[in-house]
Coordinates of C-alpha atoms in Angstrom, one line a residue:
Y1137 CA 147.5 96.5 88.7
T1138 CA 149.5 93.5 87.7
I1139 CA 151.9 91.9 90.3
Q1140 CA 155.1 91.1 88.5
R1141 CA 157.4 89.8 91.3
A1142 CA 158.2 90.2 95.2
A1143 CA 160.1 93.1 95.7
G1144 CA 161.1 92.4 99.4
R1145 CA 159.5 92.3 103.0
G1146 CA 159.4 95.0 105.7
G1147 CA 158.2 94.9 109.4
F1148 CA 154.5 95.2 108.7
G1149 CA 154.4 92.7 105.5
E1150 CA 155.1 91.8 101.9
V1151 CA 156.1 94.3 99.1
Y1152 CA 155.4 93.6 95.6
Y1153 CA 156.6 95.1 92.1
A1154 CA 153.4 95.7 89.9
V1155 CA 152.3 97.9 86.9
S1156 CA 149.2 99.3 86.7
D1157 CA 147.2 98.9 83.7
G1158 CA 148.3 102.4 82.5
G1159 CA 151.7 101.3 82.6
R1160 CA 153.0 103.3 85.8
E1161 CA 155.6 101.0 88.1
V1162 CA 154.6 100.6 91.5
A1163 CA 155.2 99.1 94.6
I1164 CA 152.5 97.4 96.5
K1165 CA 152.8 96.5 100.2
A1166 CA 150.5 93.9 101.6
V1167 CA 149.7 95.1 105.0
Q1168 CA 149.9 91.9 107.4
N1169 CA 151.1 93.0 111.0
Y1170 CA 149.8 95.4 113.3
E1171 CA 147.3 97.0 110.6
Q1172 CA 146.0 99.8 112.8
I1173 CA 149.4 101.1 113.3
E1174 CA 150.8 100.8 109.8
L1175 CA 147.7 102.3 108.3
R1176 CA 147.5 105.3 110.9
G1177 CA 151.1 105.9 110.1
I1178 CA 150.5 105.6 106.2
G1179 CA 147.6 108.2 106.4
Q1180 CA 149.8 110.9 108.1
C1181 CA 151.6 110.8 105.4
M1182 CA 149.1 110.0 102.3
N1183 CA 149.5 113.7 100.7
I1184 CA 153.3 114.3 101.8
K1185 CA 155.0 115.0 98.9
S1186 CA 159.0 115.5 98.7
P1187 CA 161.2 114.4 95.8
H1188 CA 163.4 113.0 99.0
L1189 CA 160.4 110.8 100.2
V1190 CA 158.9 107.8 98.7
T1191 CA 155.5 109.1 97.6
I1192 CA 152.5 107.0 98.8
F1193 CA 149.6 107.2 96.4
D1194 CA 146.9 105.3 97.8
V1195 CA 145.4 102.2 99.9
R1196 CA 142.9 99.8 98.6
H1197 CA 141.4 96.5 100.1
N1198 CA 140.7 93.3 98.3
D1199 CA 138.0 91.2 98.4
Q1200 CA 138.8 89.9 101.8
N1201 CA 139.1 93.5 103.0
E1202 CA 142.8 92.8 103.3
P1203 CA 144.7 96.5 103.3
F1204 CA 147.0 97.1 100.4
V1205 CA 149.4 100.2 100.1
I1206 CA 150.2 101.5 97.0
M1207 CA 153.2 103.6 96.7
E1208 CA 156.2 104.9 94.4
Y1209 CA 158.5 102.2 93.1
V1210 CA 162.1 102.7 93.8
S1211 CA 164.7 100.8 91.6
G1212 CA 167.9 100.6 93.5
P1213 CA 169.5 99.0 96.4
S1214 CA 168.7 100.1 100.1
L1215 CA 171.6 101.8 102.0
R1216 CA 171.5 98.5 104.0
E1217 CA 172.7 96.4 101.1
L1218 CA 175.4 99.2 100.5
L1219 CA 176.7 98.9 103.9
T1220 CA 176.7 95.4 103.5
E1221 CA 178.7 95.6 100.3
S1222 CA 180.9 98.2 102.2
P1223 CA 181.7 96.9 105.9
G1224 CA 184.4 99.4 106.5
G1225 CA 181.9 102.2 106.0
L1226 CA 181.0 104.1 102.8
G1227 CA 183.6 107.2 103.1
A1228 CA 182.9 110.6 104.3
Q1229 CA 182.1 112.2 101.0
K1230 CA 179.3 109.9 100.0
A1231 CA 178.3 109.8 104.0
A1232 CA 177.9 113.1 104.0
F1233 CA 176.0 113.7 100.7
F1234 CA 173.4 110.7 101.9
R1235 CA 173.3 112.4 105.2
R1236 CA 172.3 116.3 103.6
E1237 CA 169.9 114.5 101.3
I1238 CA 168.1 112.2 104.2
A1239 CA 167.9 115.3 106.2
K1240 CA 166.4 117.2 103.7
G1241 CA 163.4 114.6 103.6
L1242 CA 163.3 114.4 107.3
S1243 CA 162.8 118.3 107.4
F1244 CA 159.7 118.1 105.4
L1245 CA 158.1 115.5 107.3
Q1246 CA 159.2 117.8 110.0
E1247 CA 157.3 120.9 108.5
C1248 CA 154.2 118.9 108.1
G1249 CA 154.2 117.8 111.6
V1250 CA 155.2 114.2 111.5
V1251 CA 157.8 112.3 113.1
H1252 CA 159.1 109.3 111.2
R1253 CA 160.3 107.1 114.1
D1254 CA 161.8 104.0 112.4
L1255 CA 164.8 105.7 110.3
K1256 CA 167.3 102.9 109.4
P1257 CA 169.3 101.8 106.5
E1258 CA 166.3 99.2 105.6
N1259 CA 164.0 102.4 105.2
V1260 CA 166.6 104.4 103.0
F1261 CA 166.6 103.4 99.2
V1262 CA 169.2 104.8 96.8
T1263 CA 168.0 105.3 93.2
T1264 CA 169.1 107.7 90.1
Q1265 CA 166.9 111.0 90.4
G1266 CA 167.0 114.3 88.4
G1267 CA 170.4 113.1 86.6
I1268 CA 171.8 112.4 90.1
R1269 CA 172.8 108.7 90.8
D1270 CA 173.0 107.4 94.4
F1271 CA 170.0 109.7 95.5
P1272 CA 168.7 108.5 98.7
K1273 CA 164.9 108.4 99.5
V1274 CA 163.4 107.8 102.4
L1275 CA 160.1 105.3 102.9
D1276 CA 158.4 103.0 105.1
F1277 CA 156.1 105.5 106.9
G1278 CA 154.5 102.8 109.0
L1279 CA 155.3 104.3 112.7
A1280 CA 155.2 108.1 111.9
K1281 CA 153.4 110.1 113.7
V1282 CA 151.9 113.5 114.0
T1283 CA 153.6 115.4 116.7
E1284 CA 151.3 116.8 119.4
R1285 CA 151.0 120.1 118.1
Q1286 CA 149.6 118.9 115.0
M1287 CA 147.0 116.6 116.6
R1288 CA 143.6 117.1 116.1
P1289 CA 141.0 116.9 119.1
G1290 CA 140.0 113.4 119.3
S1291 CA 143.4 111.9 117.5
M1292 CA 144.8 108.9 119.0
V1293 CA 148.1 108.3 120.3
L1294 CA 150.1 105.6 118.2
T1295 CA 152.2 103.6 120.6
Q1296 CA 150.1 102.2 123.4
Q1297 CA 151.5 102.4 127.0
G1298 CA 154.1 99.7 127.8
M1299 CA 154.8 99.2 124.0
V1300 CA 157.8 100.4 122.1
F1301 CA 157.8 100.3 118.2
G1302 CA 161.0 101.0 116.2
T1303 CA 164.4 99.6 115.7
P1304 CA 166.7 99.4 118.9
E1305 CA 170.0 100.3 117.0
F1306 CA 168.8 103.4 115.7
M1307 CA 166.2 104.6 117.9
S1308 CA 166.5 107.5 120.6
P1309 CA 166.7 107.2 124.3
E1310 CA 163.5 108.5 124.6
Q1311 CA 162.0 106.5 122.0
A1312 CA 163.1 103.4 123.8
H1313 CA 161.6 104.7 127.0
G1314 CA 158.4 105.3 125.5
K1315 CA 158.3 108.9 125.8
T1316 CA 156.5 111.6 123.6
L1317 CA 158.8 112.2 120.7
D1318 CA 159.6 115.3 118.2
A1319 CA 161.7 115.9 115.5
R1320 CA 164.7 115.6 117.7
S1321 CA 164.2 111.8 117.8
D1322 CA 164.6 111.6 114.0
I1323 CA 167.9 113.5 114.3
Y1324 CA 169.0 111.0 116.9
S1325 CA 168.3 108.0 114.3
L1326 CA 170.0 110.0 111.9
G1327 CA 173.1 110.3 113.9
S1328 CA 172.8 106.6 114.1
V1329 CA 172.6 106.0 110.6
L1330 CA 175.5 108.6 109.9
Y1331 CA 177.7 106.7 112.4
E1332 CA 177.1 103.3 110.7
M1333 CA 178.0 104.9 107.2
L1334 CA 181.1 106.4 108.6
A1335 CA 182.5 103.5 111.1
G1336 CA 180.9 100.7 109.2
E1337 CA 178.5 99.5 112.4
P1338 CA 176.0 100.8 114.5
P1339 CA 177.0 103.2 117.4
F1340 CA 176.0 100.2 119.9
P1341 CA 176.5 96.6 118.0
G1342 CA 175.2 94.3 120.3
P1343 CA 175.0 90.7 120.0
N1344 CA 171.3 90.9 119.7
T1345 CA 168.3 93.0 119.9
R1346 CA 168.1 92.7 123.9
A1347 CA 171.5 94.1 124.2
D1348 CA 171.0 97.1 121.9
M1349 CA 167.8 98.0 123.7
A1350 CA 169.7 97.7 127.1
R1351 CA 172.6 100.1 125.9
T1352 CA 169.8 102.5 124.4
L1353 CA 167.9 102.6 127.7
Q1354 CA 171.2 103.1 129.6
E1355 CA 171.5 106.3 127.4
E1356 CA 175.1 105.9 126.8
E1357 CA 176.5 107.9 124.3
P1358 CA 178.8 106.3 121.5
P1359 CA 182.5 107.1 121.1
T1360 CA 183.5 108.9 117.7
Q1361 CA 187.3 107.6 117.7
E1362 CA 186.7 104.4 115.7
F1363 CA 186.1 106.3 112.6
R1364 CA 188.0 110.0 113.2
T1365 CA 190.6 109.3 110.9
H1366 CA 188.5 108.2 108.2
T1367 CA 186.5 111.6 107.8
T1368 CA 186.8 115.3 107.5
P1369 CA 187.2 116.7 111.1
A1370 CA 183.5 118.2 110.8
L1371 CA 181.8 115.2 110.6
P1372 CA 182.5 113.6 113.8
T1373 CA 181.5 116.5 115.5
H1374 CA 178.3 116.8 113.9
Q1375 CA 177.3 113.4 114.2
H1376 CA 177.9 113.5 117.9
K1377 CA 175.6 116.5 118.1
H1378 CA 173.1 114.1 116.3
L1379 CA 173.3 111.2 119.1
A1380 CA 173.6 113.8 122.1
T1381 CA 171.5 111.6 125.1
P1382 CA 169.3 114.8 126.0
P1383 CA 167.1 115.8 123.3
G1384 CA 167.6 119.7 124.0
D1385 CA 171.5 119.1 123.3
R1386 CA 170.5 117.9 119.7
E1387 CA 169.6 120.5 116.9
H1388 CA 166.2 121.1 117.1
H1389 CA 165.2 121.8 113.6
Q1390 CA 166.5 119.3 110.5
S1391 CA 167.1 122.6 108.6
A1392 CA 169.8 123.1 110.9
L1393 CA 171.5 119.7 109.6
R1394 CA 172.0 121.2 106.2
P1395 CA 174.7 123.9 106.8
A1396 CA 176.8 121.1 107.9
T1397 CA 177.7 119.7 104.8
R1398 CA 178.0 122.7 103.1
G1399 CA 180.9 122.1 100.6
V1400 CA 180.1 118.6 100.0
P1401 CA 180.0 118.4 96.3
P1402 CA 176.6 116.7 95.1
G1403 CA 176.2 113.1 94.4
P1404 CA 177.5 111.7 90.9
H1405 CA 175.6 112.5 87.8
R1406 CA 175.0 110.3 84.7

């Protein structure tokens, strides 16, 4: 692979755009932080393939034994960049389409027994795929973890006691408390992303990370009236179900999220 340019930076390391000797475009991530956690999460998703998820091809090491993750290159902006360009929100139609397609990716992860654990606008990239513009793809599986029902004997727990990984603005209350997670935690994160797509700000727009974590730990439920007048009547209702504080009050299966957006037209075609 020949690295052409820097493509960005994530919480675990630098990302580069590269081309293989055969001409394949790839993204190469140099793992620089929390190496064991990142590679374990990547390993859980190495053979998971879905059009809604960024494909991981391989993990290589250089002469200094430093790991590099080779993955599908996605041309296009992140959902975070789109939200920055639209501070008032993306509108009901686009938000509903994005939620539906992101939910399909999370649903596939759930079927494979994997919890993403760090869904946020920075980890969704928007590209053109199958003739559909603005097609969202979920990436960055560094915090992914198999659910307990899928763990093999001797498997290691990802998060050490007393340590919480994730992004406070989008993590579920149970994740903030360091509890065992299942797919309902990802549903909460999806609800938080949907909230920002509709309202133009996260559910708990605190002044800093500590404030965000404090409000999540207090298990507050965000209001929906801020964006109710700008959406279809169904969207705030479904969004509220995703952000229910008790995990049991959320829809358990990601497939349950799909009917909520029936009738929403597909994304724009070429």
